[in-house]
Coordinates of C-alpha atoms in Angstrom, one line a residue:
X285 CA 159.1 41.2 86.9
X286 CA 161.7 41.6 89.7
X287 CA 161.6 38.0 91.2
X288 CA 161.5 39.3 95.1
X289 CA 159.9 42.6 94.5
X290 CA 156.8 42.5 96.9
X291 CA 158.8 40.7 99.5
X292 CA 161.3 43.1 99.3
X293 CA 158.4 45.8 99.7
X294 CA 157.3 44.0 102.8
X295 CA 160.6 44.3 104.7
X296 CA 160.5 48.1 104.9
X297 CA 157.8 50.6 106.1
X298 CA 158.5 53.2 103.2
X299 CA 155.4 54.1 101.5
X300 CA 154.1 51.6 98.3
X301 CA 151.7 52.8 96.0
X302 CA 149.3 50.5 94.0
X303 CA 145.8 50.3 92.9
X304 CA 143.1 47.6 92.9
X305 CA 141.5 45.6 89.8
X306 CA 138.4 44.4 90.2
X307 CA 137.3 45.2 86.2
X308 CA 139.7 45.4 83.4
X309 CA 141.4 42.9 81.8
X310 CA 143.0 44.0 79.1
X311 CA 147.2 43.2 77.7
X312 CA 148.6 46.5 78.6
X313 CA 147.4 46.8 81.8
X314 CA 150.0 46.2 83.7
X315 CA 152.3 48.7 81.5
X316 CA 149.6 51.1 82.0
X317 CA 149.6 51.2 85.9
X318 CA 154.0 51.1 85.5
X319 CA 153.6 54.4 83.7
X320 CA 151.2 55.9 86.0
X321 CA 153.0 55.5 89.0
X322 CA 152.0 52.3 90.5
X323 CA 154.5 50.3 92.3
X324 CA 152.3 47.1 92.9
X325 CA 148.7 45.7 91.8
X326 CA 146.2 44.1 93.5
X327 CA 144.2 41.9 91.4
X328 CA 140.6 41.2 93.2
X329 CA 139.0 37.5 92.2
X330 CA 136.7 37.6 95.2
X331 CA 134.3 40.9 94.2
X332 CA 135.4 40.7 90.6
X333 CA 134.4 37.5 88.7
X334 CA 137.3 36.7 87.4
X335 CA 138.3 33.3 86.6
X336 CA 141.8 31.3 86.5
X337 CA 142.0 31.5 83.4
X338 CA 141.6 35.1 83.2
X339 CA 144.0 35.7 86.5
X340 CA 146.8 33.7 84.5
X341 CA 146.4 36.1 81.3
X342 CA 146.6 38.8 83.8
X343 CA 149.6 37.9 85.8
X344 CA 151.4 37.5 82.3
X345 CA 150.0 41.5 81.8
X346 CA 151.6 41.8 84.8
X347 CA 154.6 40.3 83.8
X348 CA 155.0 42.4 80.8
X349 CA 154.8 45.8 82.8
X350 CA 157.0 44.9 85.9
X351 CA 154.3 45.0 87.9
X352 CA 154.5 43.3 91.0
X353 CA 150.9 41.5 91.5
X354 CA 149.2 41.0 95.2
X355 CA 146.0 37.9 93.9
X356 CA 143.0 37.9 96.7
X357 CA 141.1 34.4 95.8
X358 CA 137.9 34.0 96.6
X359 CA 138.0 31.4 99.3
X360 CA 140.0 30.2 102.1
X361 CA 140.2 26.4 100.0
X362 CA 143.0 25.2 99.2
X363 CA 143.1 24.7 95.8
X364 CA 142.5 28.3 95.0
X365 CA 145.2 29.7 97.0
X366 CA 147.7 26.6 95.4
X367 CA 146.0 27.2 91.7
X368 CA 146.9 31.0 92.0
X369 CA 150.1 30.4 93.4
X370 CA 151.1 28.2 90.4
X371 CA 149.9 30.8 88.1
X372 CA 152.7 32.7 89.1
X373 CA 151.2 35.5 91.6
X374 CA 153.9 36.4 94.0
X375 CA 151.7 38.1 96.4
X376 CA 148.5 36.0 98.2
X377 CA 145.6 37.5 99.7
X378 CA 143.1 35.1 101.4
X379 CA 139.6 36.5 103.1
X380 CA 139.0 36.5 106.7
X381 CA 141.9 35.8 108.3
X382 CA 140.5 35.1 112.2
X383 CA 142.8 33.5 114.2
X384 CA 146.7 32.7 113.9
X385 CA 145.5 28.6 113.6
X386 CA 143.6 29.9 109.8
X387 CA 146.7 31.5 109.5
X388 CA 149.2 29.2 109.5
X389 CA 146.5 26.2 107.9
X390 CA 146.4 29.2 104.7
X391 CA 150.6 29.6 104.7
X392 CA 150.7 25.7 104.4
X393 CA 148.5 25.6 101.3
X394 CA 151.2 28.1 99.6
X395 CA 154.6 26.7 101.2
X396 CA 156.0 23.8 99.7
X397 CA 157.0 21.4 102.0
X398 CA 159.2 21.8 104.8
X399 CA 157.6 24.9 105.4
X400 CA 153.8 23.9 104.1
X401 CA 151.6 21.4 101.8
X402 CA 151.5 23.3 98.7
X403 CA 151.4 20.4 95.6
X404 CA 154.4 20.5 93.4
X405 CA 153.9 21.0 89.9
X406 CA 157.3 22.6 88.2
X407 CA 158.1 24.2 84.6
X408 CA 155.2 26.1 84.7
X409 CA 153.9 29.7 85.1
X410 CA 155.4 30.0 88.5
X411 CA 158.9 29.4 87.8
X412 CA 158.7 30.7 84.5
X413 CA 158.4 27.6 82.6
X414 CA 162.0 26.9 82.9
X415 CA 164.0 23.4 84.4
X416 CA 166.2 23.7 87.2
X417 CA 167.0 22.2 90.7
X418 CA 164.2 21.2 92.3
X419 CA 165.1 22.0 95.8
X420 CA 166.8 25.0 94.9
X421 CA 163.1 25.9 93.0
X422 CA 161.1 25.0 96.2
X423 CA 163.4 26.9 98.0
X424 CA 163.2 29.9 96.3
X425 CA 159.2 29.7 96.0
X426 CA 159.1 30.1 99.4
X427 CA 161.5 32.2 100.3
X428 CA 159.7 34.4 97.3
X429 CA 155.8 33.7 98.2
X430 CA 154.2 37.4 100.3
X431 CA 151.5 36.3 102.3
X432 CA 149.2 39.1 102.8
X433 CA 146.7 37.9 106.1
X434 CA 143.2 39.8 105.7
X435 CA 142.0 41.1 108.6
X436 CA 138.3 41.8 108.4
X437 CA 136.3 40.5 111.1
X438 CA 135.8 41.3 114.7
X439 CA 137.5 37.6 115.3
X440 CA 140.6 38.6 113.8
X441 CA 140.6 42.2 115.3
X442 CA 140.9 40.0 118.7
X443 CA 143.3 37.4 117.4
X444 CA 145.7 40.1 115.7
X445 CA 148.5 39.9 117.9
X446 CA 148.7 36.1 117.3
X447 CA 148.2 36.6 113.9
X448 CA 151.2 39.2 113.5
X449 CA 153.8 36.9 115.4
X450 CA 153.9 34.4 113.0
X451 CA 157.1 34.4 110.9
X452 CA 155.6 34.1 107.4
X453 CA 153.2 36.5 107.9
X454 CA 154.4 39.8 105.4
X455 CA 151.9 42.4 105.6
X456 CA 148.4 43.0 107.6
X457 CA 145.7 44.5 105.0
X458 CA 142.6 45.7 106.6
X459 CA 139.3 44.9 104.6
X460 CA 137.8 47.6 106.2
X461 CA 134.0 47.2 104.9
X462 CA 133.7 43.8 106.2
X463 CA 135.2 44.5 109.5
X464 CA 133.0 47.3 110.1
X465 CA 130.1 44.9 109.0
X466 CA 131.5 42.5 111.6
X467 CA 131.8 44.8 113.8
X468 CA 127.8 45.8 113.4
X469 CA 128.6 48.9 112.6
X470 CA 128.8 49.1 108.6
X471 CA 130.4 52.1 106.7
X472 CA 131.1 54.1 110.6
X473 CA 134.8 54.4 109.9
X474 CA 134.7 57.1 112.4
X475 CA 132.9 55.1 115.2
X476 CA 135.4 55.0 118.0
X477 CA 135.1 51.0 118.0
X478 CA 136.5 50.8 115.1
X479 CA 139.1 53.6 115.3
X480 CA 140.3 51.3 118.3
X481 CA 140.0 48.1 116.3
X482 CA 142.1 49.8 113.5
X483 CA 144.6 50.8 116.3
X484 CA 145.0 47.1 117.3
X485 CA 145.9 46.4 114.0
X486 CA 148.5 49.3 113.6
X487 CA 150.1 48.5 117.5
X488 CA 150.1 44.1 116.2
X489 CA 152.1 45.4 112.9
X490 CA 154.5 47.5 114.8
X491 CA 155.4 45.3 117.7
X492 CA 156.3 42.2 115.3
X493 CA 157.9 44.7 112.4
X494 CA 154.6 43.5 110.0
X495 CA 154.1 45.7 107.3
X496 CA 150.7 47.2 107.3
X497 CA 147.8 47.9 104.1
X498 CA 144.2 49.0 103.1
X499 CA 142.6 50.6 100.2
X500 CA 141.7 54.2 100.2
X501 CA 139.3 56.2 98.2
X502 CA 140.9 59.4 98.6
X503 CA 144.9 60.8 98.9
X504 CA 143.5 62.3 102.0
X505 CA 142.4 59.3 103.6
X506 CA 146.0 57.3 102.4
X507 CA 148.1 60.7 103.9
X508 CA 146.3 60.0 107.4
X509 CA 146.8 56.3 107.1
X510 CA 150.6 56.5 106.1
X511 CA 151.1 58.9 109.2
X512 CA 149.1 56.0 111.3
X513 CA 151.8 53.5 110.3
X514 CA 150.0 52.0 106.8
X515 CA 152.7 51.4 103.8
X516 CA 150.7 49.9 100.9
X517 CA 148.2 51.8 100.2
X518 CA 146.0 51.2 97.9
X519 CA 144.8 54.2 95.8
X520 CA 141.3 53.1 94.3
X521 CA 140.5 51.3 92.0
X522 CA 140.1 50.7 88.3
X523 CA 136.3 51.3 87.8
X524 CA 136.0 54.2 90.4
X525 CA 138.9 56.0 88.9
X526 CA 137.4 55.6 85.3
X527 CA 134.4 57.1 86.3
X528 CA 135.7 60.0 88.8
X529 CA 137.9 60.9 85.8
X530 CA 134.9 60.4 83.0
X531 CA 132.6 62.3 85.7
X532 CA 134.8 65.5 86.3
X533 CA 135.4 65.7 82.6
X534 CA 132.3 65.5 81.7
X535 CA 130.8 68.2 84.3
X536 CA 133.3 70.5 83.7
X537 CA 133.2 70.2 80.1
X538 CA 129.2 71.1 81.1
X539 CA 129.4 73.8 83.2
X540 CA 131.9 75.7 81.1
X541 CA 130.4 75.4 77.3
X542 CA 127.1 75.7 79.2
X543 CA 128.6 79.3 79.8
X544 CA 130.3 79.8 76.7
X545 CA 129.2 80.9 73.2
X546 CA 126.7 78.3 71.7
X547 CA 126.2 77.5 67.8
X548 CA 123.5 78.8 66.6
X549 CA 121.2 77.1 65.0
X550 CA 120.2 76.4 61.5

C-alpha cells in the first residue's frame, strides 16, 4: 500500500472513488474493491461490530490489495483512535466532530509528540514491523496520519469554520443521517435547513483548501455532490450493493422466465 496515498488524495479536489464496509470480512477484500474500481475504503467499526482484532486482519486485506483504508472507531476515546492507528490505518475517522477544541484533543490522540500524545509503541503493524530511526518513524507517522473530522451534528455545522482552519485537519465527511437527526429533521435531505447546513460545510472546505466527503446511495446523488465541491465519495456500501445486485438479478431473472417457455411437467 502506497505509504502516503490518502494524504496525497487529500491535497487535491479531483474526484476519489471508494466504498464503505460495514459487513464483510473476508482476505480478498481488499483485492476485490482494487479490481472494481475503488480508489480508497472505508472500513465502519462504529455501525458494524467489528472488533480490533478483526480491523487488524482487515487492514492487512487491505494491505494486500493496495487499498488505501479510511478506519471510523466507535468512540471519541482515546485508546481507540491510538489502538487503530497502531494497527496500521492511515486514514482516521472519529464521530461527532463539534467544535475545533474536540478537534484538535482527537489530532493529539493520533500525533506523536511534538504535534500530539499518541503512545509510542514501534516495530509493529504501523510501521510495518520493521526497525528504523525513531524520530525519523515518528516523523513520518505524522506527516503520513489523514485525519478525517466528522461532521454530524448541528454543533459542528456551527463550529465548521473553526473546525476547517486547523492545519491537520485533511478532509470534512459529512455523516449526513446524524446531522439531519441533530438537526430534528431526520431523513429531509431536501429540507432547506439542511441544504444550507450542507452549504456551510462546502463554503468551510473551500475557504481553508479542506478536502470535502460523504457517502451516497446513488451515482446520481455523488454526480450532484462532486459538482457541489465533494471529492471522496463514497459509493455505497458492501451489504446494499450485494443485495441491489442479488435483487435486480433475481427480478429480472423473474419477470423474464415468468414470460418465457416453462417445462412442462411430468
Amino acid at each position: 500500500m502506497a505509504e502516503h496515498a490518502l494524504k496525497e488524495m487529500s491535497r487535491h479536489g479531483r474526484l476519489k472513488v471508494g466504498t464503505f464496509v460495514v459487513e464483510f470480512n473476508t482476505p480478498g477484500i481488499g483485492q476485490i474493491l482494487k479490481a472494481a474500481g475503488c480508489e480508497y475504503v472505508l472500513l465502519d467499526m462504529e455501525h458494524s461490530g467489528f472488533g480490533f482484532d478483526t480491523l487488524k486482519q482487515m487492514l492487512r486485506y487491505m494491505q494486500a490489495g493496495d487499498m488505501p483504508a479510511i478506519v471510523r472507531v466507535p468512540s471519541r476515546e482515546y485508546h481507540h483512535a491510538a489502538r487503530a492507528m497502531d494497527m496500521g490505518a492511515e486514514g482516521i475517522m472519529l464521530p461527532m466532530v463539534g467544535s475545533a477544541k474536540v478537534a484538535r484533543e482527537l489530532l493529539s490522540y493520533v500525533k506523536y509528540a511534538p504535534d500530539g500524545e499518541r503512545g509510542v509503541a514501534l516495530q509493529i503493524a504501523h510501521d510495518r514491523y520493521e526497525p528504523g530511526d525513531t524520530k525519523k518513524k515518528l516523523r513520518d507517522a505524522n506527516r503520513r496520519c489523514t485525519f478525517v473530522a466528522l461532521i454530524e451534528t448541528a454543533e459542528g455545522i456551527e463550529n465548521v469554520d473553526d473546525i476547517a482552519a486547523i492545519e491537520d485537519v485533511d478532509v470534512l465527511w459529512i455523516g449526513h443521517f446524524d446531522l439531519s437527526v441533530s438537526m430534528g429533521i431526520a431523513g429531509q435531505f431536501d429540507h432547506p435547513d439542511f441544504i444550507a447546513a450542507v452549504a456551510r460545510v462546502v463554503q468551510a472546505a473551500k475557504r481553508n483548501n479542506k478536502s470535502l466527503g460523504r457517502l451516497v446511495p446513488n451515482v446520481d446523488v455523488g454526480v450532484a455532490l462532486f459538482q457541489e465541491g465533494f471529492d471522496f465519495i463514497c459509493y455505497s456500501g458492501d451489504v446494499w450493493l450485494l443485495q441491489q445486485s442479488m435483487r435486480e438479478g433475481a427480478e429480472g431473472l423473474r419477470a423474464q422466465c415468468k414470460r418465457g417457455r416453462r417445462r412442462p411437467k411430468r
